[in-house]
C-alpha atoms as one frame of an Amber mdcrd trajectory, in Angstrom:
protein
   0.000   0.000   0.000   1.528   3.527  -1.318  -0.284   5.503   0.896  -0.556
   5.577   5.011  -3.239   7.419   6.883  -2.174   8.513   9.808  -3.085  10.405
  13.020  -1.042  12.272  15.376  -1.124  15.934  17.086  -4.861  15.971  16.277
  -4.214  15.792  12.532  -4.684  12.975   9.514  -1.883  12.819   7.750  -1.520
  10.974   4.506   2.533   9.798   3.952   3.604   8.684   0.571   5.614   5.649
   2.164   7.241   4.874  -1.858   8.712   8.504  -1.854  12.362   8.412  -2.553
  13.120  11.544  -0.340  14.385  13.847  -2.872  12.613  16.183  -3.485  10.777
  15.396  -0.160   6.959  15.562  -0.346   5.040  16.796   2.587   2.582  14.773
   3.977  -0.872  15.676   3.016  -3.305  16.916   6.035  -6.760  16.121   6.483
  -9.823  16.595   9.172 -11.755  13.877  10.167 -14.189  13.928   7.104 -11.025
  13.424   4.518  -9.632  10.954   6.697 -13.516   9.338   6.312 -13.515   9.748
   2.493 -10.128   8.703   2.203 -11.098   5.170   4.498 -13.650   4.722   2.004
 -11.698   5.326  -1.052  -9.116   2.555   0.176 -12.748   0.249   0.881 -13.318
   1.023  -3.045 -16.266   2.684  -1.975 -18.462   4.767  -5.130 -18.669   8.550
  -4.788 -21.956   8.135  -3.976 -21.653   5.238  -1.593 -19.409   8.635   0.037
 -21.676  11.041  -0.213 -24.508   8.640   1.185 -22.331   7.816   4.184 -21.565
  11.289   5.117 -24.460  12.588   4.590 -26.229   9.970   7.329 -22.917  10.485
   9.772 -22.803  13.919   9.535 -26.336  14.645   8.604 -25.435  17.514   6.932
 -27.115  18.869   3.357 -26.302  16.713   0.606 -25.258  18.949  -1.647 -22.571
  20.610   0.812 -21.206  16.900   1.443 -21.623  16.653  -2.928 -19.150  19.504
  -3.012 -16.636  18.591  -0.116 -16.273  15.254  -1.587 -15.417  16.948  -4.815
 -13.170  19.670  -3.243 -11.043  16.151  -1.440 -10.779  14.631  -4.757  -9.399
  17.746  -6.278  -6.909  18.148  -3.859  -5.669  14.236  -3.820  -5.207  15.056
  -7.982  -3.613  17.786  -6.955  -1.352  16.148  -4.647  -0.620  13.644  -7.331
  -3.080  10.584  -6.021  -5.419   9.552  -8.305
């Protein structure tokens, strides 16, 4: 497994365990709902199967969980996971 969530200090962090060092990659941060969404991703979960399980734990709109999904996923691309 490439990736490693971890928690420490009240952070997620996500480490890229195959990094070579050099250039050296931070580890990527994360609240508690990306470290959900990422748990799921690594289950091989569907976006929606995401959006339906946040939306019941956090009983929030459906449409705000719709876009923070989305906004995770960007930044994972972003960070180079895909």
């Amino acid at each position: 497994m490439r990736y490693q969530l971890r928690y420490a200090a009240g952070t997620y962090w996500l480490l890229d365990t195959w990094q070579e060092g050099v250039p050296y990659r931070k580890p990527l941060t994360m609240n508690e709902v990306g470290a959900d969404i990422w748990q799921m991703m690594e289950q091989r979960c569907s976006r929606e199967q995401i959006v339906d399980a946040l939306c019941r734990e956090y009983q929030v709109n459906r449409e705000v969980i719709e876009q923070d999904v989305e906004r995770f996923m960007a930044q994972l691309e972003e960070y180079g996971i895909e």
